[in-house]
mmCIF file of C-alpha atoms in Angstrom:
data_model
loop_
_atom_site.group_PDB
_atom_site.id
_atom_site.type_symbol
_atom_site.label_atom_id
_atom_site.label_comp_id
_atom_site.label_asym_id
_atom_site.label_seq_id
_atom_site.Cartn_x
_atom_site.Cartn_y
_atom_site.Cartn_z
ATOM 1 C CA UNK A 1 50.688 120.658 128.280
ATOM 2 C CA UNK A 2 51.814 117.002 128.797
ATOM 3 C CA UNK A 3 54.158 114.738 130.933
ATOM 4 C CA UNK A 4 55.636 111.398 130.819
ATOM 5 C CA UNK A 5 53.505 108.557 131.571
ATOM 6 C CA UNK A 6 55.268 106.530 133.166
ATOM 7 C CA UNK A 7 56.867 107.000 136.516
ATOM 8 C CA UNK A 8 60.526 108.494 136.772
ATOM 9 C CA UNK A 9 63.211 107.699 139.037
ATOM 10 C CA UNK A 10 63.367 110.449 142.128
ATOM 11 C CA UNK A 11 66.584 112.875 141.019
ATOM 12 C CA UNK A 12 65.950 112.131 137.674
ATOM 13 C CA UNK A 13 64.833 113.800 134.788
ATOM 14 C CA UNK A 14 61.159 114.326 133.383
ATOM 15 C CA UNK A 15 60.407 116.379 130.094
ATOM 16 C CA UNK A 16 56.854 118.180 130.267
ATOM 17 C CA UNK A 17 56.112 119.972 127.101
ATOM 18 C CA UNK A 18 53.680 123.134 126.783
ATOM 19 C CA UNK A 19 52.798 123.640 123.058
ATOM 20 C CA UNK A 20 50.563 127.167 122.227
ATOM 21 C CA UNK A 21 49.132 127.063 118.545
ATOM 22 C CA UNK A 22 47.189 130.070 116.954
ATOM 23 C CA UNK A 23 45.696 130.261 113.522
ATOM 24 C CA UNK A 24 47.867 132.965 112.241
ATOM 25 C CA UNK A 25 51.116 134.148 113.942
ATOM 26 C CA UNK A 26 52.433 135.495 117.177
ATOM 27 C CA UNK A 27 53.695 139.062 116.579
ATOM 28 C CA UNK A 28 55.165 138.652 120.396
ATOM 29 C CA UNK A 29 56.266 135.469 121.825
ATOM 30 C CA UNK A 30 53.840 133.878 124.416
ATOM 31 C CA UNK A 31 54.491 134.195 128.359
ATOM 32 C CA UNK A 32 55.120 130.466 129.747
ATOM 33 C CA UNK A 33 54.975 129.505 132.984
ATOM 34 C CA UNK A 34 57.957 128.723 135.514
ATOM 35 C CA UNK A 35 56.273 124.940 137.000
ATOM 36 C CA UNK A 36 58.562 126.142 139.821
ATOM 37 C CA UNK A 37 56.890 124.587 142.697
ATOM 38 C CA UNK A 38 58.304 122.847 146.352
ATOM 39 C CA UNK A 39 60.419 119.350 146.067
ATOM 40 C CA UNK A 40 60.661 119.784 141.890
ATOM 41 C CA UNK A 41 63.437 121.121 140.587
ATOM 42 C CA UNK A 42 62.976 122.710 137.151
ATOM 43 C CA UNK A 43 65.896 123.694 134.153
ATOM 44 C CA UNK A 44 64.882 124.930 130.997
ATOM 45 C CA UNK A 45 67.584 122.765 128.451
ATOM 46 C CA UNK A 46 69.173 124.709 125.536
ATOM 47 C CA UNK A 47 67.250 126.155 122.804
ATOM 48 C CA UNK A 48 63.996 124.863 125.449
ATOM 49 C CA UNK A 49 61.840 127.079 122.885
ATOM 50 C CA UNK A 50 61.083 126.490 119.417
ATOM 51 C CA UNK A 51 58.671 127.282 116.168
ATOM 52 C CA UNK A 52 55.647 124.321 115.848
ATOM 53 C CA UNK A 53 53.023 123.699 113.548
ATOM 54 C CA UNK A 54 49.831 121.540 112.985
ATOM 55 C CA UNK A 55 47.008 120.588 111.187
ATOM 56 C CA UNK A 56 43.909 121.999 112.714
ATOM 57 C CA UNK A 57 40.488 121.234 111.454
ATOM 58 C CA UNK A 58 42.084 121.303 108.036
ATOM 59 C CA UNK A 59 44.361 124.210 108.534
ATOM 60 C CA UNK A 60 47.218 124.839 108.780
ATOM 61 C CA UNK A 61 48.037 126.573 112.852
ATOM 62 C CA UNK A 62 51.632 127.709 114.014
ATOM 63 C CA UNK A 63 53.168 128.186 117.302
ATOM 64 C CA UNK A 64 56.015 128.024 119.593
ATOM 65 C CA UNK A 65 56.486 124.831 121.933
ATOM 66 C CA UNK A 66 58.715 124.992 125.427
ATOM 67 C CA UNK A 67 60.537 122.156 126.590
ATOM 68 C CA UNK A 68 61.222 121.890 130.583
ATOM 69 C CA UNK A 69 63.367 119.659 132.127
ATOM 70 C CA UNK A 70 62.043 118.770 135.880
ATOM 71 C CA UNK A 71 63.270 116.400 138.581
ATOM 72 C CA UNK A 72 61.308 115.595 141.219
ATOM 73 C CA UNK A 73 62.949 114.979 144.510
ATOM 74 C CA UNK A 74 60.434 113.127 146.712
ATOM 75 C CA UNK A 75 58.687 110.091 145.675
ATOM 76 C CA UNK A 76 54.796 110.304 145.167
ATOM 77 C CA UNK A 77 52.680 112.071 142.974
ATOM 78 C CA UNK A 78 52.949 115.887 141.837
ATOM 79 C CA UNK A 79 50.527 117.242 140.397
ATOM 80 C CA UNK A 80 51.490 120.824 138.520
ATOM 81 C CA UNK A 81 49.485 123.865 140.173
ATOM 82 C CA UNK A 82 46.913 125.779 137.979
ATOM 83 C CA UNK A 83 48.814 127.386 135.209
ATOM 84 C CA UNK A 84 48.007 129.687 132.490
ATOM 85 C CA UNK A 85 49.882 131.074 129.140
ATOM 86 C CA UNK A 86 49.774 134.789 128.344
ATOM 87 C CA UNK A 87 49.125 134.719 124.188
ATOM 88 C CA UNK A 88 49.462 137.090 121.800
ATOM 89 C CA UNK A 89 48.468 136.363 117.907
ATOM 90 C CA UNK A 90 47.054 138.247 114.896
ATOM 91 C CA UNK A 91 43.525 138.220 113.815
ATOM 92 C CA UNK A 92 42.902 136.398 111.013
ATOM 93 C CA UNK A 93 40.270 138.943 109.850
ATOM 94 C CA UNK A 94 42.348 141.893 110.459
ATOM 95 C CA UNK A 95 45.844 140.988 111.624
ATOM 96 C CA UNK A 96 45.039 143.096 114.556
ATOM 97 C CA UNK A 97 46.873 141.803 117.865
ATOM 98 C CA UNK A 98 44.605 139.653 119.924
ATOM 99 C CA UNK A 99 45.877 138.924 123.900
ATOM 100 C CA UNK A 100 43.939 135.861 125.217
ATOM 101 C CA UNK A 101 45.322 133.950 128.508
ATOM 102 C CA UNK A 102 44.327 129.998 127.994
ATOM 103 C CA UNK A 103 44.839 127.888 131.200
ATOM 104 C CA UNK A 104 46.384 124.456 130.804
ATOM 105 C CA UNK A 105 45.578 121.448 131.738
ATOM 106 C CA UNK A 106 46.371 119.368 134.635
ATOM 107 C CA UNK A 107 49.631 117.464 134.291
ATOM 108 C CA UNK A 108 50.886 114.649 136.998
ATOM 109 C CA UNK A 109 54.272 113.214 137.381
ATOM 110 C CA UNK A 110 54.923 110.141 139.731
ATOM 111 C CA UNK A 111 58.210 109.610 140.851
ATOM 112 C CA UNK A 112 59.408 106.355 142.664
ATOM 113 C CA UNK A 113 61.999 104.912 144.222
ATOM 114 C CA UNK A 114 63.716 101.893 142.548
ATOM 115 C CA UNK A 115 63.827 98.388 144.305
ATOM 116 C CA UNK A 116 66.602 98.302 146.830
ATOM 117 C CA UNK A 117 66.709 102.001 147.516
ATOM 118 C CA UNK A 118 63.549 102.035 150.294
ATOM 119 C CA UNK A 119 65.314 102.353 153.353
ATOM 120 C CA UNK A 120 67.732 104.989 152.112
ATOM 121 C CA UNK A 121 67.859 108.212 154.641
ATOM 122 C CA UNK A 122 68.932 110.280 152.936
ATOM 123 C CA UNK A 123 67.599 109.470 149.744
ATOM 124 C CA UNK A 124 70.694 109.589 146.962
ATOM 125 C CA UNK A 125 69.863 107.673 144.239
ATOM 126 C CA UNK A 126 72.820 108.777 141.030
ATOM 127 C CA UNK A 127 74.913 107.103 138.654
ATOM 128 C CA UNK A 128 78.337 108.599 141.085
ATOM 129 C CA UNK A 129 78.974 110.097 143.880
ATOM 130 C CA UNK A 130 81.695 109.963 146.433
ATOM 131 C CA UNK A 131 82.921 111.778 149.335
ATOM 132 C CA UNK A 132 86.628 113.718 149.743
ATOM 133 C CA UNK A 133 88.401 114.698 152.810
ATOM 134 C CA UNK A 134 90.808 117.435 153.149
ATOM 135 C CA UNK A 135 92.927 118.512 156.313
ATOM 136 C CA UNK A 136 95.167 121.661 157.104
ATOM 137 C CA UNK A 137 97.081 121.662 159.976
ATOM 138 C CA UNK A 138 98.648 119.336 162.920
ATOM 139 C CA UNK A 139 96.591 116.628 164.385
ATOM 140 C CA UNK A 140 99.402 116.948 167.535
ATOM 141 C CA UNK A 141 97.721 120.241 168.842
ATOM 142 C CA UNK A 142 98.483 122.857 171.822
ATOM 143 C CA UNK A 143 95.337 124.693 173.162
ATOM 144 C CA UNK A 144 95.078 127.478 170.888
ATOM 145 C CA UNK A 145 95.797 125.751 167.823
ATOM 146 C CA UNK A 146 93.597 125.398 164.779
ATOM 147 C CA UNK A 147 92.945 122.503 161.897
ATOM 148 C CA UNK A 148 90.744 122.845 159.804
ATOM 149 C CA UNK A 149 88.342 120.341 157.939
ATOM 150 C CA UNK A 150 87.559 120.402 153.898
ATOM 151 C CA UNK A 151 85.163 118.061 152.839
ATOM 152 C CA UNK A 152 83.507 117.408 149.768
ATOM 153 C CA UNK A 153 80.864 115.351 148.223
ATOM 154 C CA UNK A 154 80.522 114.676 144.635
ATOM 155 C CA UNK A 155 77.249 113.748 142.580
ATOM 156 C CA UNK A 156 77.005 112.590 138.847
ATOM 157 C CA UNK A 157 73.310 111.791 137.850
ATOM 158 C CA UNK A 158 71.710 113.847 139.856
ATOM 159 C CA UNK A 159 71.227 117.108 141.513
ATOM 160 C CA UNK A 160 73.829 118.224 144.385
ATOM 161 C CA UNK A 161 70.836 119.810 146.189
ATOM 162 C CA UNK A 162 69.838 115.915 147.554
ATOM 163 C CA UNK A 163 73.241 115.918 149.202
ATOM 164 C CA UNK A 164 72.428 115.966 153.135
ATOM 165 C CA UNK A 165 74.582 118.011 155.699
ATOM 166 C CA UNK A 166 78.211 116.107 155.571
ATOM 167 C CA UNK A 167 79.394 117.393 159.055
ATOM 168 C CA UNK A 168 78.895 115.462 162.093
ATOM 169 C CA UNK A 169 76.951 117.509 164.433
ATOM 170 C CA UNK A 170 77.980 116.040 167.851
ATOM 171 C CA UNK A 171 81.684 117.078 167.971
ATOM 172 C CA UNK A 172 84.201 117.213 171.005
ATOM 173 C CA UNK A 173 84.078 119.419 174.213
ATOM 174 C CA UNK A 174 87.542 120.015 173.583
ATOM 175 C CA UNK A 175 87.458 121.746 170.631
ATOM 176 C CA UNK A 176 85.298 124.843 169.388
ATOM 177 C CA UNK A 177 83.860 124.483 165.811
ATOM 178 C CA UNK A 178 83.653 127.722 163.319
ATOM 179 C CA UNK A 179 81.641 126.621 160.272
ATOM 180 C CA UNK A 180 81.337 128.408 157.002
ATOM 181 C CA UNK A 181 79.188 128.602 154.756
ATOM 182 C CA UNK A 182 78.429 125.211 152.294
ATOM 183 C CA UNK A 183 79.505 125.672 148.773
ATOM 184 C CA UNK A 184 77.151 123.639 146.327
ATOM 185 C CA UNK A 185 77.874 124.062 142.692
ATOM 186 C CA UNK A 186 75.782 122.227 139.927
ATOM 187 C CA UNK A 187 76.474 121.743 136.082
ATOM 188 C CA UNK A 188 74.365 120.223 133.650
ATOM 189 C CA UNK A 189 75.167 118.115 130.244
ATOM 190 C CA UNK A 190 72.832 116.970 128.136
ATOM 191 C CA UNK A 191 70.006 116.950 130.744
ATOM 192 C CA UNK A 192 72.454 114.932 133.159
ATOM 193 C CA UNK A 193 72.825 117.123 136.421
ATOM 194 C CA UNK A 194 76.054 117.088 138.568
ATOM 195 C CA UNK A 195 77.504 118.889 141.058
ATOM 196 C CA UNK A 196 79.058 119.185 144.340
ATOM 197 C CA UNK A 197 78.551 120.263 148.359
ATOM 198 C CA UNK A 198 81.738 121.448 149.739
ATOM 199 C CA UNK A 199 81.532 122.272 153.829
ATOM 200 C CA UNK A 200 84.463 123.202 155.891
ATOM 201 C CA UNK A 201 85.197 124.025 159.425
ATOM 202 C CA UNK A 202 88.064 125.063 161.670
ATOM 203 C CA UNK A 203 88.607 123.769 165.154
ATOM 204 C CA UNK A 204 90.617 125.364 167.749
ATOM 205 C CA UNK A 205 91.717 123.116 170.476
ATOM 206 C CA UNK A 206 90.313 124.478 173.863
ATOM 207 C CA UNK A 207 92.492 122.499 176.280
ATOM 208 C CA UNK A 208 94.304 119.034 176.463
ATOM 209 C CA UNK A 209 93.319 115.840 176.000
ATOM 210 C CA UNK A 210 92.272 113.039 173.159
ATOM 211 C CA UNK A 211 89.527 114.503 170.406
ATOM 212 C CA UNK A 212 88.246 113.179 167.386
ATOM 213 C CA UNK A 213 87.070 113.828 163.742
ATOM 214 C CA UNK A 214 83.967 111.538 163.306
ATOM 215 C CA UNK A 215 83.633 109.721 160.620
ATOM 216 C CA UNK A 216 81.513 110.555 158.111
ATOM 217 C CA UNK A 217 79.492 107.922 156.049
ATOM 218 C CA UNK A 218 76.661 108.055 153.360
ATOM 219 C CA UNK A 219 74.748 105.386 151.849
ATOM 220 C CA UNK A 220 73.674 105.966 148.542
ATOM 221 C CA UNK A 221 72.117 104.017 145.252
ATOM 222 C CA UNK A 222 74.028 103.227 142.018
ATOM 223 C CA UNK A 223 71.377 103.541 139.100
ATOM 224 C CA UNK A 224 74.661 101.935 137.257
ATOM 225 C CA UNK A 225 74.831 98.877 139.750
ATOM 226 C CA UNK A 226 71.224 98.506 141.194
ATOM 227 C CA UNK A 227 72.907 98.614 144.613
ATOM 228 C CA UNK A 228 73.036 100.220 147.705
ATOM 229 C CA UNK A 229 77.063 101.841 148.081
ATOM 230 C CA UNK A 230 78.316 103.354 150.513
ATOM 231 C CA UNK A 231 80.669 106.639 150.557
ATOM 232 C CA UNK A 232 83.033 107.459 153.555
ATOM 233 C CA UNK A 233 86.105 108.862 154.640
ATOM 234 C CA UNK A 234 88.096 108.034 158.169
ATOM 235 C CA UNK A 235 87.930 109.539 161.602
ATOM 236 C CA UNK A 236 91.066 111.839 162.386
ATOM 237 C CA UNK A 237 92.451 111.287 166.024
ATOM 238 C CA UNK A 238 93.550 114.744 167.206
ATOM 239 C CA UNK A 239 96.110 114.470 170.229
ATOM 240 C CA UNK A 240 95.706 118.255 172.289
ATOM 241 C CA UNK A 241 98.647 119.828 174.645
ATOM 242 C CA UNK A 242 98.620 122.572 177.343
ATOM 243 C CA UNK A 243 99.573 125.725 175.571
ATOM 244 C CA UNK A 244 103.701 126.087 175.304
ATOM 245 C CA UNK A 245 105.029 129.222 176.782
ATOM 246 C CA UNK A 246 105.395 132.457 175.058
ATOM 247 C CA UNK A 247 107.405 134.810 176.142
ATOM 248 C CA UNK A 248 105.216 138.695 176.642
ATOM 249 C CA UNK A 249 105.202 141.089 173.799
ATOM 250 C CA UNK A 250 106.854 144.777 173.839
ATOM 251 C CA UNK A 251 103.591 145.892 174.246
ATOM 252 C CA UNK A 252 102.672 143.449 178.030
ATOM 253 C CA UNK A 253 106.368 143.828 178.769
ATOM 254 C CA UNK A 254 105.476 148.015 178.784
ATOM 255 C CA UNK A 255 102.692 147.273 180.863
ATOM 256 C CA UNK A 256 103.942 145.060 183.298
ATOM 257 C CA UNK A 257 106.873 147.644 183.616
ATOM 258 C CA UNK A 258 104.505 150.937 184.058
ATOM 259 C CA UNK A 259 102.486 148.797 187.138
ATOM 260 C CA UNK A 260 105.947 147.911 188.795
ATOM 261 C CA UNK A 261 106.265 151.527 188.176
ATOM 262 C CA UNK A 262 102.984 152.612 189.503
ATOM 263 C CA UNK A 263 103.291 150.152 192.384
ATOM 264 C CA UNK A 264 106.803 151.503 193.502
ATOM 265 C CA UNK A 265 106.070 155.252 193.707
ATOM 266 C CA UNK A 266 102.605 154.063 195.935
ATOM 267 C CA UNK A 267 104.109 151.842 198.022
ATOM 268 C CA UNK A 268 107.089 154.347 198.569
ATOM 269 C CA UNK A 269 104.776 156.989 199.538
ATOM 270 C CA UNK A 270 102.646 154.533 201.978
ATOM 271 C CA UNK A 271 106.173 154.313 203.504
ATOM 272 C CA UNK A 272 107.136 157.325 203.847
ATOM 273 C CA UNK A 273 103.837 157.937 205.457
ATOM 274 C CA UNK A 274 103.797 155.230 208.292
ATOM 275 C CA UNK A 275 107.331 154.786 208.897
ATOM 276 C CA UNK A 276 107.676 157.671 210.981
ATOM 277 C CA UNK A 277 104.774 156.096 213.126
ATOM 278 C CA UNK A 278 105.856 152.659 212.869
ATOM 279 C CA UNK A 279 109.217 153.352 214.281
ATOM 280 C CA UNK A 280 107.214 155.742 217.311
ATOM 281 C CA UNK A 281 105.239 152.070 217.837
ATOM 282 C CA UNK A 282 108.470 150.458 217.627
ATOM 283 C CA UNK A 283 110.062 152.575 220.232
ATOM 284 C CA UNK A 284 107.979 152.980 222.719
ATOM 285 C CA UNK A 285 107.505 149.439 223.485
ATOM 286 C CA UNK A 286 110.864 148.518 223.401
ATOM 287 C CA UNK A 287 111.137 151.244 226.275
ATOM 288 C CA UNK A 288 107.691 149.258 228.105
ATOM 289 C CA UNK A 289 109.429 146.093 227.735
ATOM 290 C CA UNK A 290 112.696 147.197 229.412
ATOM 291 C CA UNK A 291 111.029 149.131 232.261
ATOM 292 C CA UNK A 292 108.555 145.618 232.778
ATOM 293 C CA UNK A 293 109.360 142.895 234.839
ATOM 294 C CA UNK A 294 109.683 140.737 231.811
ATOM 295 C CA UNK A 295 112.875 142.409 231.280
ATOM 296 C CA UNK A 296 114.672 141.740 234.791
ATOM 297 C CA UNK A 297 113.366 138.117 234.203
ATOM 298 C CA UNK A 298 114.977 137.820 230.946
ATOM 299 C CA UNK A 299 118.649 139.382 232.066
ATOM 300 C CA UNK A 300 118.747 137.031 235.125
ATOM 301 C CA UNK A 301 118.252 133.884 232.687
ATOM 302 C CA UNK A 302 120.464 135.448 230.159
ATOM 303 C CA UNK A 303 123.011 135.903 233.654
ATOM 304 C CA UNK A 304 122.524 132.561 235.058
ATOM 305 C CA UNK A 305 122.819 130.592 231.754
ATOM 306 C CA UNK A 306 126.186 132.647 231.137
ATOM 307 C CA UNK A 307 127.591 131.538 234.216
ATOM 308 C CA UNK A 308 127.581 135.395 235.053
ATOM 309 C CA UNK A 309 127.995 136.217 239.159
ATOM 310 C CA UNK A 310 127.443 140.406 239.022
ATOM 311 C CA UNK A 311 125.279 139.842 235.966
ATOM 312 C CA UNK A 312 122.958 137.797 237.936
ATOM 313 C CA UNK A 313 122.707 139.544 241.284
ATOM 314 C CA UNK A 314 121.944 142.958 239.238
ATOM 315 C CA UNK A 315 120.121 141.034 237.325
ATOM 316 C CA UNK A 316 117.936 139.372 240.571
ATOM 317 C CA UNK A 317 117.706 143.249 241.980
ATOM 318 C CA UNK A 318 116.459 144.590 239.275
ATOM 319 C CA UNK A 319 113.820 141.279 239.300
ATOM 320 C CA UNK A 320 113.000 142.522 243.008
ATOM 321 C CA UNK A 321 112.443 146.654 242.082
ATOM 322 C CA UNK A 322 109.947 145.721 239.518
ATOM 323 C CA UNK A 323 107.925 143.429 242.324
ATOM 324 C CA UNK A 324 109.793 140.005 242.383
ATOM 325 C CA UNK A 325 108.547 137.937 245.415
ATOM 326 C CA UNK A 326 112.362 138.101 247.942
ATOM 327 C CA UNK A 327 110.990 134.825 249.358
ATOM 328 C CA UNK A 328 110.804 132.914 246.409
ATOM 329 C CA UNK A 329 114.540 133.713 245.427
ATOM 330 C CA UNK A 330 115.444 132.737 248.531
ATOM 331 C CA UNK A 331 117.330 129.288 247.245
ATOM 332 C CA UNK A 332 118.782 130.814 244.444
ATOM 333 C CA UNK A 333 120.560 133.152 247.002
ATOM 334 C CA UNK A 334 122.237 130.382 248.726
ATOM 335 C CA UNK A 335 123.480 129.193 244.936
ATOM 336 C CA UNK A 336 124.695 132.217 244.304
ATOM 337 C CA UNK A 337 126.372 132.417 247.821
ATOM 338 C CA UNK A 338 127.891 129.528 247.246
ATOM 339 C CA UNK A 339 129.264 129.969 243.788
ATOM 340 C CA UNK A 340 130.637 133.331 245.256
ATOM 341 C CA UNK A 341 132.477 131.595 248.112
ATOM 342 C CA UNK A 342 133.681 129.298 245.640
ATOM 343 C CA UNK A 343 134.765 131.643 243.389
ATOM 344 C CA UNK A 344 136.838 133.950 246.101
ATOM 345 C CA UNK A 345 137.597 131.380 248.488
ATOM 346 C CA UNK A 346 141.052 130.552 246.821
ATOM 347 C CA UNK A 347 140.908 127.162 246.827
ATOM 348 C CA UNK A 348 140.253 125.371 243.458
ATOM 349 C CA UNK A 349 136.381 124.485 244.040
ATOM 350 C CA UNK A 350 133.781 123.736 241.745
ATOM 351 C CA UNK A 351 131.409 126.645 241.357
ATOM 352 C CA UNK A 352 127.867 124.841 241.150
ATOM 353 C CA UNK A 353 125.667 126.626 238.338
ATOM 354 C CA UNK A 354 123.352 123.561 238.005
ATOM 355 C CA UNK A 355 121.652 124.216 241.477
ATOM 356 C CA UNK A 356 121.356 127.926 240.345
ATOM 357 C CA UNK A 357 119.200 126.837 237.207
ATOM 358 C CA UNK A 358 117.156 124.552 239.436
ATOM 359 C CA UNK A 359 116.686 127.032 241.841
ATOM 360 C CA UNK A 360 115.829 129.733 238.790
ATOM 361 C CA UNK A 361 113.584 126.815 237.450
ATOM 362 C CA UNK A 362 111.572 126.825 241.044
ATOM 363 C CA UNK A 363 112.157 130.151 241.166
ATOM 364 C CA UNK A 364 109.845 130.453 237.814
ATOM 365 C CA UNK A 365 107.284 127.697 239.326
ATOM 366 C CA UNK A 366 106.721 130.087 242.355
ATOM 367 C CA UNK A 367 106.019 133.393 240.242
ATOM 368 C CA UNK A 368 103.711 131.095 237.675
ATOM 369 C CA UNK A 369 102.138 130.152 240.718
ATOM 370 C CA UNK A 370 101.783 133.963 241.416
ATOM 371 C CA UNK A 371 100.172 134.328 238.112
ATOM 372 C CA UNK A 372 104.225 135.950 236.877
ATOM 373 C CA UNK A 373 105.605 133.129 234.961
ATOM 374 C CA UNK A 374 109.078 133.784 233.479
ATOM 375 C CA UNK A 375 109.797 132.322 230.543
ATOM 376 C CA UNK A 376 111.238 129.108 229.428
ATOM 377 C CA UNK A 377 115.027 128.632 230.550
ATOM 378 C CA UNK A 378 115.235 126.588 226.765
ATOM 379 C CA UNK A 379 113.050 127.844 224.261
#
């Protein structure tokens, strides 16, 4: 088993070569080894396998060689973990099949990062790579909408798996993000890897306002140019509405129409239920108020505001049967007296209503007094 000795470029290739030998032949081929082990990624290139032969001592020994193709994809040293190769050959004495397992020995790799590329987090070091954006739907939005975000990243040189999350993880309150899963897809030529990472994720506007599509921006080295690039596409401004109005479906419209229904029939039956009682309530205390004193004192306003003469005094008896104080409508007597002699005295006199409301006014000051305040001549 052996490696390169030099160091190799992180995300770039590195042949290591296992070669198995016997002194006759291999009735079965041998059973290699994967190398698979964390941060190396291993291919096997086409026709990886193939016949082999050497001098040995003076003789002539066959075999079958493997080829793989690793990358690493940290810097530092790796070191291969123990490995062994399953062998089966013929013995030379009697062509019988012999199965021997032969461990190999240790093999190291280094892999570096070139001058330039140190501060590089995430570490992309390729000979391309660029990012795409891709947008379906309106960036004028009403809650409830959706858009939804494509992008893509594109590596030549290199694996795709060394592309990072493309993303942005904060995002806006106002909208709700439903990821799927990334698509990476990797081809190979000639022991030159490429590939891409595809992510995409709809947004659904959850109420009104000003959002935003970060950004998104990767640094990454040109083995081409020996410099630091950088790959990037823009910010999308989204602009978010209140929800327009829709009118109900067939279906709500049925519903709404079977509550009403529902609602009619129960409030018609609550109805029919306490109407009865409501009109008893009703009834019997419009028959309290007209046998109260409240009454009488409302019909002599009413009389005494219409300029009324027999209005008033059966108004003011009726006042007196239902315990009006006689002394306090005393004065409005003498008004009333005197609008009567006016009235029937033949001559053309004046008939003086205005000292009948005063005296109805004191009238109510003496009751209140008596703890039986009429009410209000103006309300």
């Amino acid at each position: 088993m052996e490696g390169p000795k030099e160091p190799v470029i992180v995300g770039q290739p590195a042949i290591v070569r296992i070669k198995v030998l016997v002194p006759t032949f291999m009735p079965q081929p041998p059973e290699f080894p994967s190398l698979e082990q964390q941060n190396l990624l291993v291919r096997l290139p086409e026709r990886a396998s193939g016949p082999v032969s050497e001098t040995v001592n003076g003789e002539t020994w066959s075999g079958v060689q493997r080829s793989y193709r690793v990358y690493p994809l940290i810097a530092g040293d790796i070191t291969f973990d123990a490995q062994t190769v399953a062998v089966t050959y013929a013995d030379p004495a009697t062509n019988a099949p012999v199965q021997a397992t032969v461990d190999l020995p240790p093999v190291k790799i280094t892999a570096e990062i070139p001058g330039g590329a140190e501060g590089l987090d995430p570490l992309i070091i390729a000979t391309g790579f660029t990012l795409e954006q891709k947008l379906e739907g309106p960036t004028d939005m009403q809650a409830g909408d959706a858009i939804t975000r494509e992008l893509t990243a594109r590596i030549s040189g290199t694996t795709p798996l060394l592309v990072p999350v493309l993303t942005p993880q904060q995002q806006s309150p106002l909208l709700r993000a439903y990821p799927k899963e990334p698509r990476i897809s990797e081809s190979e030529e000639r022991g030159v890897l490429s590939g891409q990472r595809q992510e995409e994720v709809v947004y659904i506007a959850q109420q009104e306002g000003e959002a935003q599509l970060p950004e998104v921006s990767i640094d990454w080295f040109n083995l081409q140019t020996n410099q630091v690039e950088t790959a990037s596409v823009p910010a999308t401004d989204l602009t978010l509405a209140p929800p327009k109005w829709q009118p109900p479906s067939l279906d709500e419209v049925l519903k709404i129409v079977a509550f009403a229904a529902i609602a009619v029939v129960a409030i018609g039956a609550v109805w029919r239920f306490l109407s009865p009682r409501i009109r008893d309530l009703r009834e019997a205390r419009r028959g309290r108020y007209l046998a109260s004193r409240r009454y009488a004192e409302d019909a002599l306003k009413t009389a005494v505001q219409a300029h009324d003469l027999n209005a008033t005094y059966t108004a003011l008896e009726l006042w007196r049967s239902r315990g009006g104080n006689s002394k306090n409508a005393e004065k409005l007597e003498d008004c009333l007296t005197r609008i009567g002699a006016a009235r029937y005295s033949g001559r053309d006199q004046s008939e003086d209503w205005s000292s009948a409301l005063q005296s109805l006014t004191s009238l109510r000051d003496a009751a209140a007094r008596d703890k039986d305040a009429l009410p209000p001549l103006n309300p």
